[in-house]
PDB file of C-alpha atoms in Angstrom:
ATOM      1  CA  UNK F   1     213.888 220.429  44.413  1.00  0.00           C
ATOM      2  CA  UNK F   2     213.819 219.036  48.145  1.00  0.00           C
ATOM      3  CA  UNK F   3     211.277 216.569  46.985  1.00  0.00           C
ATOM      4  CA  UNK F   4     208.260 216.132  49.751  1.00  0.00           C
ATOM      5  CA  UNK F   5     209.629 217.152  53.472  1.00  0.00           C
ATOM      6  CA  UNK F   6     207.822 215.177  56.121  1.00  0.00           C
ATOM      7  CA  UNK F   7     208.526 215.740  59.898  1.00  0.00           C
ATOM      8  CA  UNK F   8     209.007 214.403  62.526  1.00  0.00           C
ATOM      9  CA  UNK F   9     211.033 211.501  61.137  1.00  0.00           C
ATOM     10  CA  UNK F  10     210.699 209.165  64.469  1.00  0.00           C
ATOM     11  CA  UNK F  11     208.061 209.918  67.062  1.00  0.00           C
ATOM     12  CA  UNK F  12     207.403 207.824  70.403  1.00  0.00           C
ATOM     13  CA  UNK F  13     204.478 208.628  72.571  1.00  0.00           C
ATOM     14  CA  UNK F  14     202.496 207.492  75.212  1.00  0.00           C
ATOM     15  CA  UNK F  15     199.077 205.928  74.244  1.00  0.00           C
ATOM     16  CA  UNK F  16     196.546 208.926  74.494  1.00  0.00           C
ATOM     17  CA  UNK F  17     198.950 211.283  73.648  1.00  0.00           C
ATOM     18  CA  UNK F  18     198.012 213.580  70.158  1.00  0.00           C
ATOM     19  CA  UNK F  19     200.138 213.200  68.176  1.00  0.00           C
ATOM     20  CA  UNK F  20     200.743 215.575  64.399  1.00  0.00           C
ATOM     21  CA  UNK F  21     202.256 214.589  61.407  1.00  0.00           C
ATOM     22  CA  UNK F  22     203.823 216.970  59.163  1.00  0.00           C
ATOM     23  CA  UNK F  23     204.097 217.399  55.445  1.00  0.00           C
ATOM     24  CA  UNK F  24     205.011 219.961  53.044  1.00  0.00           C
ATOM     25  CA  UNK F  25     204.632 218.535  49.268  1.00  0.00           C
ATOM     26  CA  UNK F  26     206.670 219.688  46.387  1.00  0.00           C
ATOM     27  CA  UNK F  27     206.128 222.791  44.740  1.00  0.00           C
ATOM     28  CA  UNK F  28     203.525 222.757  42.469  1.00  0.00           C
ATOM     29  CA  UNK F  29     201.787 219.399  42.933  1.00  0.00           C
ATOM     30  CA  UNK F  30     198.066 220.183  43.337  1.00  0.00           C
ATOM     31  CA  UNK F  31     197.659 216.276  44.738  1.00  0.00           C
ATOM     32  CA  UNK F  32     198.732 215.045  48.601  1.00  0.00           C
ATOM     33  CA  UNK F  33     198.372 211.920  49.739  1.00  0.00           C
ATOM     34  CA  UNK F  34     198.830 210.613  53.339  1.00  0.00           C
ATOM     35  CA  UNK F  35     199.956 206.407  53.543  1.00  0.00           C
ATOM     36  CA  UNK F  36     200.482 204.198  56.274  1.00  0.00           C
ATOM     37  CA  UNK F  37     202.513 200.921  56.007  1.00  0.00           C
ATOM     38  CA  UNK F  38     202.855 198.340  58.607  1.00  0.00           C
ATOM     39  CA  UNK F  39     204.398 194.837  58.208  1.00  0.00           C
ATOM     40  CA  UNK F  40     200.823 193.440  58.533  1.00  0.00           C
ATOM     41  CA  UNK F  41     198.635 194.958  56.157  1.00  0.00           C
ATOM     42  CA  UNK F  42     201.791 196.862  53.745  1.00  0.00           C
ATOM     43  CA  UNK F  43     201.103 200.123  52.541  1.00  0.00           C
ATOM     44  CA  UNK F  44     197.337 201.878  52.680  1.00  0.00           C
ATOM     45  CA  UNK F  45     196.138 204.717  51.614  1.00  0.00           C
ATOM     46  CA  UNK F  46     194.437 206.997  54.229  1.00  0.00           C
ATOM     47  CA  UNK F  47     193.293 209.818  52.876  1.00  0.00           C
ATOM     48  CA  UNK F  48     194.426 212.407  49.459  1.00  0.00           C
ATOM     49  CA  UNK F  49     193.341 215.787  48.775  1.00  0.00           C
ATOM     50  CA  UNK F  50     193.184 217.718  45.536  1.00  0.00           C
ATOM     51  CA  UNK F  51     193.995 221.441  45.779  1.00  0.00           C
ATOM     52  CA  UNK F  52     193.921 221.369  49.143  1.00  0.00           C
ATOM     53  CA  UNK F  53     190.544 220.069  49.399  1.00  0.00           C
ATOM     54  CA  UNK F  54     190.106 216.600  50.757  1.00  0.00           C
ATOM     55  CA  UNK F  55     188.514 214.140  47.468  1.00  0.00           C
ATOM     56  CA  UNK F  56     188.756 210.350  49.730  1.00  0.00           C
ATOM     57  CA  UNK F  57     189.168 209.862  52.992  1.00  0.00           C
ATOM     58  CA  UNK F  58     187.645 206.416  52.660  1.00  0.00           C
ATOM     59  CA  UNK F  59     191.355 204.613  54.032  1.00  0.00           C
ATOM     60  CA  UNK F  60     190.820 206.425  57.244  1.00  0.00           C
ATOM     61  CA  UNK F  61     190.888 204.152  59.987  1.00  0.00           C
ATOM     62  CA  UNK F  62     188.847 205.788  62.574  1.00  0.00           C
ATOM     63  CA  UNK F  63     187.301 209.017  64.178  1.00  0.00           C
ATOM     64  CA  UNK F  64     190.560 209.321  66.078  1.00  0.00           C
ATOM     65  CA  UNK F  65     192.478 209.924  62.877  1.00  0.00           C
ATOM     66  CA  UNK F  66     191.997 213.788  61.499  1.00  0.00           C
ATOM     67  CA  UNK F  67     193.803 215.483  58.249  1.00  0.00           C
ATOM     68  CA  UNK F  68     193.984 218.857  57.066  1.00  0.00           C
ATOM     69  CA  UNK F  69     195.609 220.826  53.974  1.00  0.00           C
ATOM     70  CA  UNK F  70     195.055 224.411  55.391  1.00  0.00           C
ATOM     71  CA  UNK F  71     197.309 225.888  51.921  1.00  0.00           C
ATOM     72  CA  UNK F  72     199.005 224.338  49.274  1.00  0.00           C
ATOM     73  CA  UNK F  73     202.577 223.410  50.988  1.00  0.00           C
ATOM     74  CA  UNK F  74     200.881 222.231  54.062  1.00  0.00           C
ATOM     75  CA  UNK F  75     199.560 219.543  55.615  1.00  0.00           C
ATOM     76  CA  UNK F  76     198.883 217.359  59.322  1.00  0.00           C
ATOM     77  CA  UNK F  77     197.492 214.174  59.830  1.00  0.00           C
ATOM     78  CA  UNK F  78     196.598 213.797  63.242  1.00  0.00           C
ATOM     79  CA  UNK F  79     195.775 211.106  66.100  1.00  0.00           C
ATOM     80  CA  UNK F  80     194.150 211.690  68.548  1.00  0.00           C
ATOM     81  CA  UNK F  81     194.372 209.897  71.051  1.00  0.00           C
ATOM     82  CA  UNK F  82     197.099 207.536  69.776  1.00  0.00           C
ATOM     83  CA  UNK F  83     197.080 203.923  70.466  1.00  0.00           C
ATOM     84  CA  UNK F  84     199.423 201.064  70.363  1.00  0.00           C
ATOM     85  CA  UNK F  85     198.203 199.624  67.162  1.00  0.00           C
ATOM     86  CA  UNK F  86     198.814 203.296  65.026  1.00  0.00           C
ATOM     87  CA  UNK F  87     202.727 202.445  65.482  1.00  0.00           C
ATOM     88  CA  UNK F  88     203.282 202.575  61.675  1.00  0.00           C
ATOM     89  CA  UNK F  89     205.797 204.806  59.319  1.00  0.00           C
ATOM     90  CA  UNK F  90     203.542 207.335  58.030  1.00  0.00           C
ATOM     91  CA  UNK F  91     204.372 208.618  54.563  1.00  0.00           C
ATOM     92  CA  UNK F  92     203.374 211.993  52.861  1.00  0.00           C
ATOM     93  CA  UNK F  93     203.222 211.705  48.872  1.00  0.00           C
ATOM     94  CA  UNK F  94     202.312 214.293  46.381  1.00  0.00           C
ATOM     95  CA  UNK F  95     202.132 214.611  42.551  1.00  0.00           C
ATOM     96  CA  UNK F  96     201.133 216.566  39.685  1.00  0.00           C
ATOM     97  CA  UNK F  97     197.834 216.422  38.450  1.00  0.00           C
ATOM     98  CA  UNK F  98     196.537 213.996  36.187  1.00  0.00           C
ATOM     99  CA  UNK F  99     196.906 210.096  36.503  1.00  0.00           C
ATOM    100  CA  UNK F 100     199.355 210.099  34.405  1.00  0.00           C
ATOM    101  CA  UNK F 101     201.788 211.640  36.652  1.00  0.00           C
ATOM    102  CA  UNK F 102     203.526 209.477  39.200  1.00  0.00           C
ATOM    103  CA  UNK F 103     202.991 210.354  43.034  1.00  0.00           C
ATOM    104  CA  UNK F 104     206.768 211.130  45.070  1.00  0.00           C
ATOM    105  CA  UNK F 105     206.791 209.762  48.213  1.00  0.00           C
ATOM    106  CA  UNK F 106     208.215 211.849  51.479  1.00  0.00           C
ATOM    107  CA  UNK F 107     210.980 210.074  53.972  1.00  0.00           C
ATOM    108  CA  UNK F 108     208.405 209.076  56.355  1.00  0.00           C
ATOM    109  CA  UNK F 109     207.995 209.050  60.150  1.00  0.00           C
ATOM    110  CA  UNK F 110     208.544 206.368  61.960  1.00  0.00           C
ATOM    111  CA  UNK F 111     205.887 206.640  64.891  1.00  0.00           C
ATOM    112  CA  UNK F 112     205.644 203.930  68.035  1.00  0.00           C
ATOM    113  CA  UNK F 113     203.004 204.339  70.383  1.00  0.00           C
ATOM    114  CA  UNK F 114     203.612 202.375  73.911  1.00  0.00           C
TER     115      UNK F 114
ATOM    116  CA  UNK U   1     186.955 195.285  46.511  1.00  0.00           C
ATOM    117  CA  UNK U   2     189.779 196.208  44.755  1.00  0.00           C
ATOM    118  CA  UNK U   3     192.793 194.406  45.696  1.00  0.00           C
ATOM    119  CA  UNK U   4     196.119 194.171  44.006  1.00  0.00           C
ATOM    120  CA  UNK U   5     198.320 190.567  44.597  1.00  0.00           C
ATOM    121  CA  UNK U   6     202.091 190.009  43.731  1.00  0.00           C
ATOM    122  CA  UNK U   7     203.606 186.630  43.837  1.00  0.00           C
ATOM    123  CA  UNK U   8     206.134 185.544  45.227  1.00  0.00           C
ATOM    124  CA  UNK U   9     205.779 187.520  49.045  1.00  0.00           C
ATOM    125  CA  UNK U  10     209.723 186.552  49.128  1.00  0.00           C
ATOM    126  CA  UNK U  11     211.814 185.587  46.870  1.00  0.00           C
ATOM    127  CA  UNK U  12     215.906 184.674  47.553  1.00  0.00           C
ATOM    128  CA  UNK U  13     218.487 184.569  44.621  1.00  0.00           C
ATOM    129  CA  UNK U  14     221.893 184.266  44.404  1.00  0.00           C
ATOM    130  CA  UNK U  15     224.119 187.723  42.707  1.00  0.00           C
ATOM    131  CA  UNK U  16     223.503 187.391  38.751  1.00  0.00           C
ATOM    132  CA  UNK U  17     220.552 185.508  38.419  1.00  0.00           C
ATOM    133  CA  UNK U  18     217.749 186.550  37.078  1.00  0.00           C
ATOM    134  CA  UNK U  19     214.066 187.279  38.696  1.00  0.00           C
ATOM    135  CA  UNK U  20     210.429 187.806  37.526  1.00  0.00           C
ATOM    136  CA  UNK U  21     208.341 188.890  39.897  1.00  0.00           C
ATOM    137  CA  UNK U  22     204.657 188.892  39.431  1.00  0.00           C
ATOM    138  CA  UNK U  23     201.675 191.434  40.173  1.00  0.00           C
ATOM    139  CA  UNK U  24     197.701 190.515  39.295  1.00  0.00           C
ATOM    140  CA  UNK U  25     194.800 193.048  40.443  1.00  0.00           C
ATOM    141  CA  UNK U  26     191.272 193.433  40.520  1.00  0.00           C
ATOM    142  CA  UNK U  27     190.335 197.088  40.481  1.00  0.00           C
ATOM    143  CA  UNK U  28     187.468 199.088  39.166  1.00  0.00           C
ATOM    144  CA  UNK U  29     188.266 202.049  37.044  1.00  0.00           C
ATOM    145  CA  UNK U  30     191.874 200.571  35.812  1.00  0.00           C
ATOM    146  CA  UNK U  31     194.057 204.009  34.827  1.00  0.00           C
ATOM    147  CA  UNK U  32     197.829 202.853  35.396  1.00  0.00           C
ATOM    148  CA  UNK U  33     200.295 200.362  36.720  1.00  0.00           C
ATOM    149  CA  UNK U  34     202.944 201.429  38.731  1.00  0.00           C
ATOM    150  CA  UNK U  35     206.229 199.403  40.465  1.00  0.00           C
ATOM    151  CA  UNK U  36     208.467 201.203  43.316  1.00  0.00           C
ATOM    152  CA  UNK U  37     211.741 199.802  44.976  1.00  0.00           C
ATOM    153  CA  UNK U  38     211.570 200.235  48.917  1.00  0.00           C
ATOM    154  CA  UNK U  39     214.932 199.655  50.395  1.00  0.00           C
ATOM    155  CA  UNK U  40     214.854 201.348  54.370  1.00  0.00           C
ATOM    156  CA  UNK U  41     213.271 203.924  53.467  1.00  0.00           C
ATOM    157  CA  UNK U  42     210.449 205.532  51.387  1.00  0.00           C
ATOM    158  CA  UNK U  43     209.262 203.964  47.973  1.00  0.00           C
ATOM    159  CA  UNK U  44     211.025 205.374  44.943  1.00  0.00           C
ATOM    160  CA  UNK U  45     209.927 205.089  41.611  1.00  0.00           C
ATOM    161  CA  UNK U  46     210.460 202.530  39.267  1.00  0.00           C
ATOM    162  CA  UNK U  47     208.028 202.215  36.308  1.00  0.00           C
ATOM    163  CA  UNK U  48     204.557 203.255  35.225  1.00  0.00           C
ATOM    164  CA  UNK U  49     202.283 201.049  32.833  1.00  0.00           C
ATOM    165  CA  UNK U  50     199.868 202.429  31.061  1.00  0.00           C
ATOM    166  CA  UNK U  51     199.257 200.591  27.612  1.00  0.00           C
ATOM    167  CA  UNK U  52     198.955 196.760  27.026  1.00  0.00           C
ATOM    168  CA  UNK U  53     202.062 194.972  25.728  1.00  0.00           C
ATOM    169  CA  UNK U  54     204.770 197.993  25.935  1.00  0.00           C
ATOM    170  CA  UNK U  55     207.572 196.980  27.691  1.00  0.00           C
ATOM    171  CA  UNK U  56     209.288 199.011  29.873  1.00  0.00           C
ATOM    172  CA  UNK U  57     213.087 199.078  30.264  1.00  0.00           C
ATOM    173  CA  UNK U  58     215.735 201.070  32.525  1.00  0.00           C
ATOM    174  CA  UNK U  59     219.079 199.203  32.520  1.00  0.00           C
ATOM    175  CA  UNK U  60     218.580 195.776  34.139  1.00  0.00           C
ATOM    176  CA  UNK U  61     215.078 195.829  34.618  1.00  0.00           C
ATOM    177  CA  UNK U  62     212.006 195.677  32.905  1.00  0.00           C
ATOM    178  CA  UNK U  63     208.246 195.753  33.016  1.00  0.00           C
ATOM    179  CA  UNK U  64     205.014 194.833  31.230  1.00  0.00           C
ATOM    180  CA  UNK U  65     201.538 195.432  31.372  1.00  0.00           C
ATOM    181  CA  UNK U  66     198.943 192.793  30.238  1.00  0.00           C
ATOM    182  CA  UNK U  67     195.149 193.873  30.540  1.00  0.00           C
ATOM    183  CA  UNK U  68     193.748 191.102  29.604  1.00  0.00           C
ATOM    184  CA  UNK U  69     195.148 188.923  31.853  1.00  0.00           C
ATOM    185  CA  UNK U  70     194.891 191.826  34.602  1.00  0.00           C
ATOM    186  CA  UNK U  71     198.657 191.255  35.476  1.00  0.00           C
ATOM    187  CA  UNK U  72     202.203 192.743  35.034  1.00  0.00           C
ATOM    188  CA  UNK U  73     205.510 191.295  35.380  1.00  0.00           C
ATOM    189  CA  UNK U  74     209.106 193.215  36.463  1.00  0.00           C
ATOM    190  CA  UNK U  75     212.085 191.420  35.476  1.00  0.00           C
ATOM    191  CA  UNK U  76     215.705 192.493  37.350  1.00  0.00           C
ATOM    192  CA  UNK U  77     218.354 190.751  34.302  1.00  0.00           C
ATOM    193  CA  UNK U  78     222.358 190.043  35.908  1.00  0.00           C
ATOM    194  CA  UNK U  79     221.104 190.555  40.000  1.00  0.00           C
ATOM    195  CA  UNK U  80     223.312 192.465  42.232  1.00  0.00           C
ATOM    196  CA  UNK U  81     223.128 192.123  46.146  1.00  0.00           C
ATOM    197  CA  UNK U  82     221.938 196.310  45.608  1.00  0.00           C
ATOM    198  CA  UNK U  83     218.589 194.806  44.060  1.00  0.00           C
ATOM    199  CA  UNK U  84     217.843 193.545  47.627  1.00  0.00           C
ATOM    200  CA  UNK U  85     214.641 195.137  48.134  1.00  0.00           C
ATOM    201  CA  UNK U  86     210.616 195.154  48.498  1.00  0.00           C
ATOM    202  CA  UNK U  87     209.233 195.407  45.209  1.00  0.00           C
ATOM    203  CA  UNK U  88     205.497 197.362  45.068  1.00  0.00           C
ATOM    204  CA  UNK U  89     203.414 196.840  42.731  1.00  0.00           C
ATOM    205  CA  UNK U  90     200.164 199.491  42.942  1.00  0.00           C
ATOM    206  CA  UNK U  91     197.545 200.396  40.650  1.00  0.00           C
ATOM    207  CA  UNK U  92     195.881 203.989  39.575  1.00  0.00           C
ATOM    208  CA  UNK U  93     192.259 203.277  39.891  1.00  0.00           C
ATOM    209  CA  UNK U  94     189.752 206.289  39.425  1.00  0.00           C
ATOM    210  CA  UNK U  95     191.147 209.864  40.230  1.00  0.00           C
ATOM    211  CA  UNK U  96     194.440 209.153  41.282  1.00  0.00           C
ATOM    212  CA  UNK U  97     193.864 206.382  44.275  1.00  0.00           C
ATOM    213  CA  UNK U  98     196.905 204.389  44.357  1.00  0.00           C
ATOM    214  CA  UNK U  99     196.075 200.847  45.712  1.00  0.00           C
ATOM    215  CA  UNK U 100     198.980 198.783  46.583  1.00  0.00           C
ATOM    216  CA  UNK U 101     199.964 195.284  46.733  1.00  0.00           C
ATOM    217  CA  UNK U 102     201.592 193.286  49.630  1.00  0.00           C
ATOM    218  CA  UNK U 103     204.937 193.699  47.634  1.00  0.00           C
ATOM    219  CA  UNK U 104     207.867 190.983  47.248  1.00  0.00           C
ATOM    220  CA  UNK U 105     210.921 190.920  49.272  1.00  0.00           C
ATOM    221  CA  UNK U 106     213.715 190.188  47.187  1.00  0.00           C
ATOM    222  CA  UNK U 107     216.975 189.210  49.152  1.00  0.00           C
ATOM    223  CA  UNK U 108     220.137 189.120  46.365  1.00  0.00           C
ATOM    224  CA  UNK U 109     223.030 186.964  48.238  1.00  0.00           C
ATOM    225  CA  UNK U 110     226.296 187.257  46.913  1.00  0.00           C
TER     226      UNK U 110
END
């Protein structure tokens, strides 16, 4: 299995700019989960869907962030616009149902905003 | 709020030694315990807790839950300078909402 595919790996952009975040989960897992982690504030959840439908969105930080799950191997997380403080590595998990199933985490992308 | 706390934030030992590292939370809806390893990249997994007072163990480390003191414990036995690391501690609360803790950075030196 390639385990969960996230792309781009780096992105730098220009405050304002949109920018999209990529993921494709494994196979199979019905749950995707979108992270951020800075140095500050460590790893927080943003936002996970079930099925493709979005159950907590509660870690979104603002308006400006958006995430979709249009089918099951797909999914964005956008900003728009970007700004300085979003520079984070974004990371994509997914897992298999239940609880008791642990979540695999994507590669990340790196993403500065100047 | 729920919040999940691991002691130390940094931790420095020398190749061999042996380290306990420390995670207490506060969550609503407890389900699981769970520790990843985050070298450069993404967090792998380590270990996931479920019951009280089972212990854990792949190779050199180990991990325990305790609910009723709300805390777990992962202990790397014999350290080697590839254990250099942040350890993350997070919790399963509810459905399947992972909430993490700051982590600890462990720095092996050989």
């Amino acid at each position: 299995d390639a385990g969960v595919i996230q792309s781009p790996r780096h992105e730098v952009t220009e405050m304002g700019q949109e920018v999209t975040l990529r993921c494709k989960p494994i196979s199979g897992h019905d749950y995707l989960f979108w992270y951020r982690q800075t140095m500050m504030r460590g790893l927080e959840l943003l936002i996970y869907f079930n099925n493709n439908v979005p159950i907590d969105d509660s870690g979104m930080p603002e308006d400006r962030f958006s995430a979709k799950m249009p089918n099951a191997s797909f999914s964005t997380l956008k900003i728009q616009p970007s700004e300085p403080r979003d520079s984070a590595v974004y990371f994509c998990a997914s897992s298999l149902g239940t609880f008791k199933e642990t979540q695999y985490f994507g590669p990340g992308t790196r993403l500065l905003v100047l | 709020e729920d919040k999940v706390v691991q002691s130390p934030l940094s931790l420095v030992v020398h190749e061999g030694d042996t380290v306990t590292l420390n995670c207490s939370y506060e969550v609503t809806n407890f389900r699981s315990l769970l520790w990843y390893k985050q070298e450069k990249k993404a967090p792998t997994f380590l270990f996931m807790l479920t019951s009280s007072g089972i212990e854990k163990k792949s190779g050199r480390l180990s991990s325990i839950l305790d609910k009723k003191e709300l805390s777990s414990i992962l202990n790397i036995t014999a350290t080697q300078t590839g254990d250099s690391a942040i350890y993350l501690c997070a919790v399963i609360q509810g459905a399947q909402k992972l909430v993490f803790g700051q982590g600890t950075r462990l720095t092996i030196n050989p």
